[in-house]
Amino acid sequence: MATRSLLILGVLLLFFETVAENLKAPPIEGLSLGRGVNLGNALEAPFEGAWGVILREEYFDLIAQVGFNTVRIPIRWSGHAAKFPPYTISKQFFARVDWAIENALRRGLNVIINVHHYDELYRDPERERERFLALWQQIADRYSVYPENLIFELLNEPHAALTPEVWNELLREALRVVRKTNPERWVIIGPGNWNHVRALPTLNLPPEDKKIIVTFHYYEPFPFTHQGAEWVQGSAAWLGTRWTGSPSEKQAIVEDLDFAVRWAVAEGRPLFLGEFGAYRRADMASRVQWTAFVAREAEKRGIPWAYWEFCAGFGIYDPATRKWREDLLRALIPQN
């Protein structure tokens, strides 16, 4: 009976993979995000270095040399701006962000900058609304003259009191602020509920704005990707969870990605898988299999991606030994 069930699952998976070959997200016209990596745990920390990562110029060389096309730079602007009007962003912090952007651009990389870990906004959107919009006014003004391969992402993982309904209203206001100085720049926007793939239908975008890329994040199955994660309550109980690439495990991912593409096709919006990864507490063989499968399945569907992340708890690079974790790197960028 078990063998028969596996055969049925195998046939179903083959069916889903065949369908996926013809199921493509709308393209991002004039921009090729390709394969990317998040420079996480640096500028979105309370201060750079607080979470063990300080950006180095050599990181941009390494990223470009192995074949990545894009860097996504998570940024905690709210931790470096005044609490009262006009909510001025620190000149020193702006200069540091400039440095990161320019180092990436000089190496031919696309750059995504976002608003990350704005905890006050998640807790009390109405109270923080004016400040959030003021931050974007300053960011948009400063980078309005930068090339088109600098992309803005309005907000990472809206959640808590920033419900999908509240977020839909706020994102339109933020987009209007950005468009005053950046009418043609690509802007990335994701849904509420932590940018979860199944939350895509809750997203309500202005139909007249055609320069929007829709993002989602993918960490399924969560007990595998976040086992032992210190910031996730109860995750120690998941330690030892493996991902073996069984037909049922693969099918679950295929169905989620197909769900995203069907939504994108219906809405006429290109997609970007802005984060995916498995934490260091999972066994490496499982991490490699899962990472390779998600990356290849996204690529089959025309979805560019950015792995989470470069050199911290999910990292593909070990800053202590100054070496790549080769198996994980090759799961992302195979050697052909």
C-alpha atoms as a printed R data frame, in Angstrom:
    type eleno elety resid chain resno      x      y       z
1   ATOM     1    CA   MET     A     1  0.000  0.000   0.000
2   ATOM     2    CA   ALA     A     2  2.827  2.404   0.890
3   ATOM     3    CA   THR     A     3  4.570  1.668  -2.429
4   ATOM     4    CA   ARG     A     4  1.351  2.355  -4.359
5   ATOM     5    CA   SER     A     5  0.902  5.671  -2.540
6   ATOM     6    CA   LEU     A     6  4.450  6.693  -3.405
7   ATOM     7    CA   LEU     A     7  3.862  5.831  -7.061
8   ATOM     8    CA   ILE     A     8  0.707  7.951  -7.108
9   ATOM     9    CA   LEU     A     9  2.563 10.859  -5.504
10  ATOM    10    CA   GLY     A    10  5.347 10.454  -8.033
11  ATOM    11    CA   VAL     A    11  2.901 10.632 -10.928
12  ATOM    12    CA   LEU     A    12  1.236 13.701  -9.407
13  ATOM    13    CA   LEU     A    13  4.592 15.416  -8.970
14  ATOM    14    CA   LEU     A    14  5.502 14.696 -12.594
15  ATOM    15    CA   PHE     A    15  2.171 16.201 -13.619
16  ATOM    16    CA   PHE     A    16  2.749 19.325 -11.545
17  ATOM    17    CA   GLU     A    17  6.287 19.729 -12.943
18  ATOM    18    CA   THR     A    18  5.000 19.372 -16.515
19  ATOM    19    CA   VAL     A    19  2.341 22.013 -15.897
20  ATOM    20    CA   ALA     A    20  4.965 24.265 -14.310
21  ATOM    21    CA   GLU     A    21  6.996 24.294 -17.533
22  ATOM    22    CA   ASN     A    22  4.144 26.217 -19.166
23  ATOM    23    CA   LEU     A    23  3.260 28.325 -16.132
24  ATOM    24    CA   LYS     A    24  5.348 31.496 -16.091
25  ATOM    25    CA   ALA     A    25  5.103 34.707 -14.121
26  ATOM    26    CA   PRO     A    26  4.882 37.910 -16.188
27  ATOM    27    CA   PRO     A    27  8.397 39.245 -16.961
28  ATOM    28    CA   ILE     A    28  9.943 42.348 -15.411
29  ATOM    29    CA   GLU     A    29 10.323 44.512 -18.491
30  ATOM    30    CA   GLY     A    30 13.803 45.980 -18.914
31  ATOM    31    CA   LEU     A    31 15.190 44.516 -15.693
32  ATOM    32    CA   SER     A    32 16.807 41.155 -14.983
33  ATOM    33    CA   LEU     A    33 16.952 40.421 -11.258
34  ATOM    34    CA   GLY     A    34 18.016 36.808 -11.832
35  ATOM    35    CA   ARG     A    35 19.693 35.204  -8.837
36  ATOM    36    CA   GLY     A    36 20.225 37.304  -5.731
37  ATOM    37    CA   VAL     A    37 21.340 37.235  -2.134
38  ATOM    38    CA   ASN     A    38 20.298 39.233   0.926
39  ATOM    39    CA   LEU     A    39 22.983 41.127   2.815
40  ATOM    40    CA   GLY     A    40 21.136 40.355   6.024
41  ATOM    41    CA   ASN     A    41 21.894 40.984   9.698
42  ATOM    42    CA   ALA     A    42 23.869 44.135   8.920
43  ATOM    43    CA   LEU     A    43 22.002 47.379   8.204
44  ATOM    44    CA   GLU     A    44 18.695 46.068   9.548
45  ATOM    45    CA   ALA     A    45 20.234 45.257  12.935
46  ATOM    46    CA   PRO     A    46 19.738 47.823  15.739
47  ATOM    47    CA   PHE     A    47 23.176 49.059  14.683
48  ATOM    48    CA   GLU     A    48 25.592 47.570  12.176
49  ATOM    49    CA   GLY     A    49 27.577 44.831  13.905
50  ATOM    50    CA   ALA     A    50 24.981 44.184  16.626
51  ATOM    51    CA   TRP     A    51 24.085 40.889  14.965
52  ATOM    52    CA   GLY     A    52 27.622 39.958  13.999
53  ATOM    53    CA   VAL     A    53 27.726 41.318  10.450
54  ATOM    54    CA   ILE     A    54 29.560 44.400   9.226
55  ATOM    55    CA   LEU     A    55 29.504 44.878   5.469
56  ATOM    56    CA   ARG     A    56 32.894 44.764   3.747
57  ATOM    57    CA   GLU     A    57 33.781 45.897   0.253
58  ATOM    58    CA   GLU     A    58 35.153 42.467  -0.591
59  ATOM    59    CA   TYR     A    59 31.673 40.964  -0.079
60  ATOM    60    CA   PHE     A    60 30.419 42.731  -3.196
61  ATOM    61    CA   ASP     A    61 33.335 41.361  -5.215
62  ATOM    62    CA   LEU     A    62 32.653 37.838  -3.986
63  ATOM    63    CA   ILE     A    63 28.944 38.051  -4.741
64  ATOM    64    CA   ALA     A    64 29.493 39.314  -8.274
65  ATOM    65    CA   GLN     A    65 32.338 36.897  -9.040
66  ATOM    66    CA   VAL     A    66 30.323 33.728  -8.329
67  ATOM    67    CA   GLY     A    67 27.465 34.795 -10.555
68  ATOM    68    CA   PHE     A    68 24.821 36.532  -8.477
69  ATOM    69    CA   ASN     A    69 22.930 39.279 -10.289
70  ATOM    70    CA   THR     A    70 21.250 41.104  -7.411
71  ATOM    71    CA   VAL     A    71 21.768 42.102  -3.798
72  ATOM    72    CA   ARG     A    72 18.873 42.918  -1.514
73  ATOM    73    CA   ILE     A    73 19.937 45.179   1.343
74  ATOM    74    CA   PRO     A    74 17.572 45.109   4.338
75  ATOM    75    CA   ILE     A    75 17.686 48.465   6.157
76  ATOM    76    CA   ARG     A    76 16.302 49.613   9.517
77  ATOM    77    CA   TRP     A    77 15.763 53.251   8.604
78  ATOM    78    CA   SER     A    78 13.477 53.726  11.601
79  ATOM    79    CA   GLY     A    79 16.406 53.148  13.953
80  ATOM    80    CA   HIS     A    80 18.383 56.013  12.417
81  ATOM    81    CA   ALA     A    81 15.760 58.738  12.063
82  ATOM    82    CA   ALA     A    82 14.343 61.353  14.408
83  ATOM    83    CA   LYS     A    83 11.185 60.453  16.318
84  ATOM    84    CA   PHE     A    84  9.584 63.842  15.659
85  ATOM    85    CA   PRO     A    85  8.850 65.826  12.462
86  ATOM    86    CA   PRO     A    86 10.427 66.133   9.990
87  ATOM    87    CA   TYR     A    87 11.784 62.682  11.005
88  ATOM    88    CA   THR     A    88 15.235 63.396   9.588
89  ATOM    89    CA   ILE     A    89 17.372 60.384   8.713
90  ATOM    90    CA   SER     A    90 20.919 60.475  10.072
91  ATOM    91    CA   LYS     A    91 23.454 61.838   7.569
92  ATOM    92    CA   GLN     A    92 25.987 59.246   8.707
93  ATOM    93    CA   PHE     A    93 23.546 56.410   8.162
94  ATOM    94    CA   PHE     A    94 22.544 57.705   4.747
95  ATOM    95    CA   ALA     A    95 26.237 57.839   3.829
96  ATOM    96    CA   ARG     A    96 26.674 54.210   4.868
97  ATOM    97    CA   VAL     A    97 23.704 53.149   2.735
98  ATOM    98    CA   ASP     A    98 25.145 55.171  -0.163
99  ATOM    99    CA   TRP     A    99 28.404 53.252   0.226
100 ATOM   100    CA   ALA     A   100 26.641 49.889   0.092
101 ATOM   101    CA   ILE     A   101 24.519 50.807  -2.929
102 ATOM   102    CA   GLU     A   102 27.440 52.242  -4.868
103 ATOM   103    CA   ASN     A   103 29.686 49.262  -4.149
104 ATOM   104    CA   ALA     A   104 27.025 46.967  -5.571
105 ATOM   105    CA   LEU     A   105 26.298 49.126  -8.615
106 ATOM   106    CA   ARG     A   106 30.001 49.419  -9.490
107 ATOM   107    CA   ARG     A   107 30.127 45.644  -9.766
108 ATOM   108    CA   GLY     A   108 27.176 45.476 -12.116
109 ATOM   109    CA   LEU     A   109 24.735 44.191  -9.493
110 ATOM   110    CA   ASN     A   110 21.109 45.181  -9.201
111 ATOM   111    CA   VAL     A   111 20.343 46.636  -5.779
112 ATOM   112    CA   ILE     A   112 17.143 46.419  -3.761
113 ATOM   113    CA   ILE     A   113 16.799 48.629  -0.693
114 ATOM   114    CA   ASN     A   114 13.849 48.276   1.636
115 ATOM   115    CA   VAL     A   115 12.368 49.395   4.934
116 ATOM   116    CA   HIS     A   116 13.047 46.498   7.289
117 ATOM   117    CA   HIS     A   117 12.217 45.816  10.945
118 ATOM   118    CA   TYR     A   118 10.058 48.905  11.408
119 ATOM   119    CA   ASP     A   119  8.654 47.361  14.597
120 ATOM   120    CA   GLU     A   120  6.797 50.466  15.721
121 ATOM   121    CA   LEU     A   121  4.872 50.551  12.454
122 ATOM   122    CA   TYR     A   122  3.803 46.922  12.796
123 ATOM   123    CA   ARG     A   123  2.507 47.625  16.319
124 ATOM   124    CA   ASP     A   124  0.776 50.958  15.679
125 ATOM   125    CA   PRO     A   125  0.368 51.814  11.992
126 ATOM   126    CA   GLU     A   126 -1.738 54.917  12.504
127 ATOM   127    CA   ARG     A   127  0.689 56.478  14.958
128 ATOM   128    CA   GLU     A   128  3.680 55.756  12.694
129 ATOM   129    CA   ARG     A   129  2.020 56.538   9.365
130 ATOM   130    CA   GLU     A   130  3.374 60.091   9.022
131 ATOM   131    CA   ARG     A   131  6.898 58.983   9.970
132 ATOM   132    CA   PHE     A   132  6.868 56.054   7.532
133 ATOM   133    CA   LEU     A   133  5.842 58.349   4.681
134 ATOM   134    CA   ALA     A   134  8.479 60.903   5.682
135 ATOM   135    CA   LEU     A   135 11.155 58.224   5.601
136 ATOM   136    CA   TRP     A   136 10.150 57.276   2.073
137 ATOM   137    CA   GLN     A   137 10.092 60.892   0.971
138 ATOM   138    CA   GLN     A   138 13.709 61.273   2.078
139 ATOM   139    CA   ILE     A   139 14.825 57.944   0.582
140 ATOM   140    CA   ALA     A   140 13.065 58.605  -2.709
141 ATOM   141    CA   ASP     A   141 14.455 62.142  -2.977
142 ATOM   142    CA   ARG     A   142 18.029 61.075  -2.289
143 ATOM   143    CA   TYR     A   143 18.109 58.209  -4.773
144 ATOM   144    CA   SER     A   144 15.929 59.689  -7.534
145 ATOM   145    CA   VAL     A   145 18.976 60.225  -9.771
146 ATOM   146    CA   TYR     A   146 20.341 56.707  -9.322
147 ATOM   147    CA   PRO     A   147 20.133 54.221 -12.210
148 ATOM   148    CA   GLU     A   148 17.063 52.105 -12.828
149 ATOM   149    CA   ASN     A   149 18.675 48.959 -11.398
150 ATOM   150    CA   LEU     A   150 18.298 50.449  -7.929
151 ATOM   151    CA   ILE     A   151 14.903 49.156  -6.848
152 ATOM   152    CA   PHE     A   152 12.824 50.300  -3.873
153 ATOM   153    CA   GLU     A   153 10.911 47.855  -1.668
154 ATOM   154    CA   LEU     A   154  8.305 49.644   0.431
155 ATOM   155    CA   LEU     A   155  8.254 47.415   3.518
156 ATOM   156    CA   ASN     A   156  9.458 44.012   4.628
157 ATOM   157    CA   GLU     A   157  6.863 41.544   5.918
158 ATOM   158    CA   PRO     A   158  3.880 43.631   7.086
159 ATOM   159    CA   HIS     A   159  2.196 41.887  10.017
160 ATOM   160    CA   ALA     A   160  0.574 42.311  13.456
161 ATOM   161    CA   ALA     A   161 -1.579 45.476  13.604
162 ATOM   162    CA   LEU     A   162 -0.478 46.252  10.057
163 ATOM   163    CA   THR     A   163 -3.164 43.959   8.700
164 ATOM   164    CA   PRO     A   164 -3.629 43.377   4.957
165 ATOM   165    CA   GLU     A   165 -6.471 45.908   4.912
166 ATOM   166    CA   VAL     A   166 -4.450 48.596   6.690
167 ATOM   167    CA   TRP     A   167 -1.380 47.806   4.599
168 ATOM   168    CA   ASN     A   168 -3.307 48.162   1.334
169 ATOM   169    CA   GLU     A   169 -4.195 51.738   2.274
170 ATOM   170    CA   LEU     A   170 -0.719 52.644   3.523
171 ATOM   171    CA   LEU     A   171  1.140 51.169   0.555
172 ATOM   172    CA   ARG     A   172 -0.846 53.388  -1.819
173 ATOM   173    CA   GLU     A   173  0.125 56.458   0.186
174 ATOM   174    CA   ALA     A   174  3.780 55.420   0.237
175 ATOM   175    CA   LEU     A   175  3.725 54.700  -3.484
176 ATOM   176    CA   ARG     A   176  2.350 58.185  -4.173
177 ATOM   177    CA   VAL     A   177  5.229 59.662  -2.180
178 ATOM   178    CA   VAL     A   178  7.792 57.643  -4.132
179 ATOM   179    CA   ARG     A   179  6.222 58.450  -7.515
180 ATOM   180    CA   LYS     A   180  6.606 62.209  -6.998
181 ATOM   181    CA   THR     A   181 10.351 61.877  -7.548
182 ATOM   182    CA   ASN     A   182 10.686 58.384  -9.047
183 ATOM   183    CA   PRO     A   183  7.837 58.023 -11.550
184 ATOM   184    CA   GLU     A   184  9.477 55.198 -13.537
185 ATOM   185    CA   ARG     A   185 11.449 53.298 -10.913
186 ATOM   186    CA   TRP     A   186 10.496 49.685 -10.199
187 ATOM   187    CA   VAL     A   187  8.988 49.335  -6.727
188 ATOM   188    CA   ILE     A   188  8.636 46.011  -4.911
189 ATOM   189    CA   ILE     A   189  5.568 45.428  -2.751
190 ATOM   190    CA   GLY     A   190  4.527 42.308  -0.859
191 ATOM   191    CA   PRO     A   191  1.352 41.235   0.923
192 ATOM   192    CA   GLY     A   192  0.561 41.241   4.630
193 ATOM   193    CA   ASN     A   193  0.921 38.228   6.886
194 ATOM   194    CA   TRP     A   194  4.745 38.366   6.661
195 ATOM   195    CA   ASN     A   195  4.791 38.384   2.823
196 ATOM   196    CA   HIS     A   196  3.442 34.840   2.906
197 ATOM   197    CA   VAL     A   197  2.805 33.277  -0.495
198 ATOM   198    CA   ARG     A   198 -0.785 32.406   0.384
199 ATOM   199    CA   ALA     A   199 -1.451 36.043   1.348
200 ATOM   200    CA   LEU     A   200 -0.940 37.278  -2.227
201 ATOM   201    CA   PRO     A   201 -4.704 37.504  -2.915
202 ATOM   202    CA   THR     A   202 -5.060 40.015  -0.053
203 ATOM   203    CA   LEU     A   203 -2.822 42.498  -1.878
204 ATOM   204    CA   ASN     A   204 -4.665 45.404  -3.495
205 ATOM   205    CA   LEU     A   205 -2.423 47.413  -5.820
206 ATOM   206    CA   PRO     A   206 -3.228 50.522  -7.867
207 ATOM   207    CA   PRO     A   207 -4.004 49.119 -11.329
208 ATOM   208    CA   GLU     A   208 -2.643 52.171 -13.156
209 ATOM   209    CA   ASP     A   209  0.887 51.702 -11.785
210 ATOM   210    CA   LYS     A   210  2.666 49.208 -14.045
211 ATOM   211    CA   LYS     A   211  6.123 49.500 -12.440
212 ATOM   212    CA   ILE     A   212  5.374 47.266  -9.463
213 ATOM   213    CA   ILE     A   213  7.038 43.923  -8.731
214 ATOM   214    CA   VAL     A   214  5.214 41.732  -6.229
215 ATOM   215    CA   THR     A   215  7.323 39.905  -3.674
216 ATOM   216    CA   PHE     A   216  6.671 36.946  -1.427
217 ATOM   217    CA   HIS     A   217  8.875 35.044   1.032
218 ATOM   218    CA   TYR     A   218  9.157 31.289   1.270
219 ATOM   219    CA   TYR     A   219 10.145 29.296   4.364
220 ATOM   220    CA   GLU     A   220  7.952 26.217   4.046
221 ATOM   221    CA   PRO     A   221  7.875 23.813   5.767
222 ATOM   222    CA   PHE     A   222  8.556 26.238   8.618
223 ATOM   223    CA   PRO     A   223  9.465 23.558  11.220
224 ATOM   224    CA   PHE     A   224 12.245 22.494   8.871
225 ATOM   225    CA   THR     A   225 13.579 25.913   7.812
226 ATOM   226    CA   HIS     A   226 13.378 27.442  11.305
227 ATOM   227    CA   GLN     A   227 14.272 24.507  13.532
228 ATOM   228    CA   GLY     A   228 16.253 25.730  16.515
229 ATOM   229    CA   ALA     A   229 15.861 29.386  15.520
230 ATOM   230    CA   GLU     A   230 16.428 31.300  18.733
231 ATOM   231    CA   TRP     A   231 13.819 33.975  17.898
232 ATOM   232    CA   VAL     A   232 11.011 31.462  17.204
233 ATOM   233    CA   GLN     A   233  9.245 30.201  20.317
234 ATOM   234    CA   GLY     A   234  9.108 26.397  20.502
235 ATOM   235    CA   SER     A   235 11.501 25.860  17.596
236 ATOM   236    CA   ALA     A   236 13.828 23.670  19.670
237 ATOM   237    CA   ALA     A   237 11.203 20.916  19.442
238 ATOM   238    CA   TRP     A   238 11.729 20.842  15.660
239 ATOM   239    CA   LEU     A   239 15.438 20.070  15.832
240 ATOM   240    CA   GLY     A   240 16.309 17.078  13.700
241 ATOM   241    CA   THR     A   241 13.605 17.757  11.119
242 ATOM   242    CA   ARG     A   242 14.883 16.708   7.708
243 ATOM   243    CA   TRP     A   243 13.879 17.493   4.160
244 ATOM   244    CA   THR     A   244 14.608 14.526   1.942
245 ATOM   245    CA   GLY     A   245 13.008 15.607  -1.316
246 ATOM   246    CA   SER     A   246 10.212 13.046  -1.171
247 ATOM   247    CA   PRO     A   247  7.390 13.372  -3.724
248 ATOM   248    CA   SER     A   248  5.017 14.787  -1.125
249 ATOM   249    CA   GLU     A   249  7.601 17.317   0.112
250 ATOM   250    CA   LYS     A   250  8.290 18.491  -3.421
251 ATOM   251    CA   GLN     A   251  4.608 18.604  -4.307
252 ATOM   252    CA   ALA     A   252  3.894 20.992  -1.438
253 ATOM   253    CA   ILE     A   253  6.463 23.469  -2.766
254 ATOM   254    CA   VAL     A   254  5.310 23.059  -6.360
255 ATOM   255    CA   GLU     A   255  1.724 23.820  -5.353
256 ATOM   256    CA   ASP     A   256  2.741 26.964  -3.448
257 ATOM   257    CA   LEU     A   257  4.814 28.325  -6.338
258 ATOM   258    CA   ASP     A   258  2.090 27.513  -8.853
259 ATOM   259    CA   PHE     A   259 -0.388 29.329  -6.616
260 ATOM   260    CA   ALA     A   260  1.853 32.420  -6.740
261 ATOM   261    CA   VAL     A   261  2.228 32.299 -10.511
262 ATOM   262    CA   ARG     A   262 -1.475 31.811 -11.175
263 ATOM   263    CA   TRP     A   263 -2.199 34.864  -9.032
264 ATOM   264    CA   ALA     A   264  0.516 36.878 -10.814
265 ATOM   265    CA   VAL     A   265 -0.765 35.931 -14.269
266 ATOM   266    CA   ALA     A   266 -4.329 36.866 -13.330
267 ATOM   267    CA   GLU     A   267 -3.145 40.206 -11.951
268 ATOM   268    CA   GLY     A   268 -0.560 40.877 -14.679
269 ATOM   269    CA   ARG     A   269  2.196 41.423 -12.102
270 ATOM   270    CA   PRO     A   270  5.793 40.131 -12.163
271 ATOM   271    CA   LEU     A   271  7.003 38.229  -9.107
272 ATOM   272    CA   PHE     A   272 10.135 38.231  -6.967
273 ATOM   273    CA   LEU     A   273 10.952 35.618  -4.328
274 ATOM   274    CA   GLY     A   274 12.600 38.057  -1.947
275 ATOM   275    CA   GLU     A   275 13.620 35.610   0.791
276 ATOM   276    CA   PHE     A   276 14.016 31.858   1.197
277 ATOM   277    CA   GLY     A   277 16.452 29.796   3.231
278 ATOM   278    CA   ALA     A   278 16.943 27.166   5.893
279 ATOM   279    CA   TYR     A   279 18.591 27.974   9.226
280 ATOM   280    CA   ARG     A   280 21.995 26.607  10.195
281 ATOM   281    CA   ARG     A   281 20.553 24.217  12.810
282 ATOM   282    CA   ALA     A   282 19.131 21.998  10.041
283 ATOM   283    CA   ASP     A   283 21.454 19.333   8.642
284 ATOM   284    CA   MET     A   284 23.426 20.524   5.627
285 ATOM   285    CA   ALA     A   285 22.280 17.764   3.275
286 ATOM   286    CA   SER     A   286 18.645 18.730   3.834
287 ATOM   287    CA   ARG     A   287 19.417 22.428   3.489
288 ATOM   288    CA   VAL     A   288 21.187 21.857   0.182
289 ATOM   289    CA   GLN     A   289 18.378 19.707  -1.258
290 ATOM   290    CA   TRP     A   290 15.625 22.099  -0.169
291 ATOM   291    CA   THR     A   291 17.488 25.206  -1.359
292 ATOM   292    CA   ALA     A   292 18.266 23.741  -4.777
293 ATOM   293    CA   PHE     A   293 14.694 22.565  -5.275
294 ATOM   294    CA   VAL     A   294 13.114 25.906  -4.358
295 ATOM   295    CA   ALA     A   295 15.589 27.851  -6.518
296 ATOM   296    CA   ARG     A   296 15.157 25.662  -9.609
297 ATOM   297    CA   GLU     A   297 11.373 25.539  -9.288
298 ATOM   298    CA   ALA     A   298 11.235 29.332  -8.991
299 ATOM   299    CA   GLU     A   299 13.429 29.681 -12.061
300 ATOM   300    CA   LYS     A   300 11.222 27.312 -14.075
301 ATOM   301    CA   ARG     A   301  8.341 29.682 -13.420
302 ATOM   302    CA   GLY     A   302 10.252 32.831 -14.347
303 ATOM   303    CA   ILE     A   303 10.530 33.998 -10.726
304 ATOM   304    CA   PRO     A   304 13.816 35.744  -9.831
305 ATOM   305    CA   TRP     A   305 14.950 35.191  -6.258
306 ATOM   306    CA   ALA     A   306 17.198 36.366  -3.420
307 ATOM   307    CA   TYR     A   307 18.462 33.834  -0.891
308 ATOM   308    CA   TRP     A   308 18.351 34.669   2.816
309 ATOM   309    CA   GLU     A   309 21.214 35.311   3.473
310 ATOM   310    CA   PHE     A   310 24.933 35.931   2.828
311 ATOM   311    CA   CYS     A   311 26.979 35.340   5.969
312 ATOM   312    CA   ALA     A   312 24.941 34.881   9.180
313 ATOM   313    CA   GLY     A   313 22.663 32.111  10.481
314 ATOM   314    CA   PHE     A   314 21.414 31.052   7.050
315 ATOM   315    CA   GLY     A   315 24.617 32.069   5.339
316 ATOM   316    CA   ILE     A   316 26.265 30.686   2.228
317 ATOM   317    CA   TYR     A   317 29.566 32.368   3.113
318 ATOM   318    CA   ASP     A   318 31.605 31.830   6.281
319 ATOM   319    CA   PRO     A   319 33.202 35.146   7.317
320 ATOM   320    CA   ALA     A   320 35.425 33.415   9.896
321 ATOM   321    CA   THR     A   321 37.158 31.158   7.363
322 ATOM   322    CA   ARG     A   322 36.483 33.575   4.462
323 ATOM   323    CA   LYS     A   323 35.206 30.691   2.377
324 ATOM   324    CA   TRP     A   324 31.956 29.801   0.671
325 ATOM   325    CA   ARG     A   325 29.877 26.945   1.980
326 ATOM   326    CA   GLU     A   326 30.367 25.313  -1.361
327 ATOM   327    CA   ASP     A   327 27.490 22.816  -1.348
328 ATOM   328    CA   LEU     A   328 24.996 25.507  -0.410
329 ATOM   329    CA   LEU     A   329 26.430 27.925  -2.946
330 ATOM   330    CA   ARG     A   330 26.140 25.323  -5.705
331 ATOM   331    CA   ALA     A   331 22.555 24.610  -4.698
332 ATOM   332    CA   LEU     A   332 21.893 28.232  -5.631
333 ATOM   333    CA   ILE     A   333 24.280 28.662  -8.558
334 ATOM   334    CA   PRO     A   334 25.108 25.308 -10.140
335 ATOM   335    CA   GLN     A   335 28.345 24.838 -12.037
336 ATOM   336    CA   ASN     A   336 27.288 23.906 -15.553
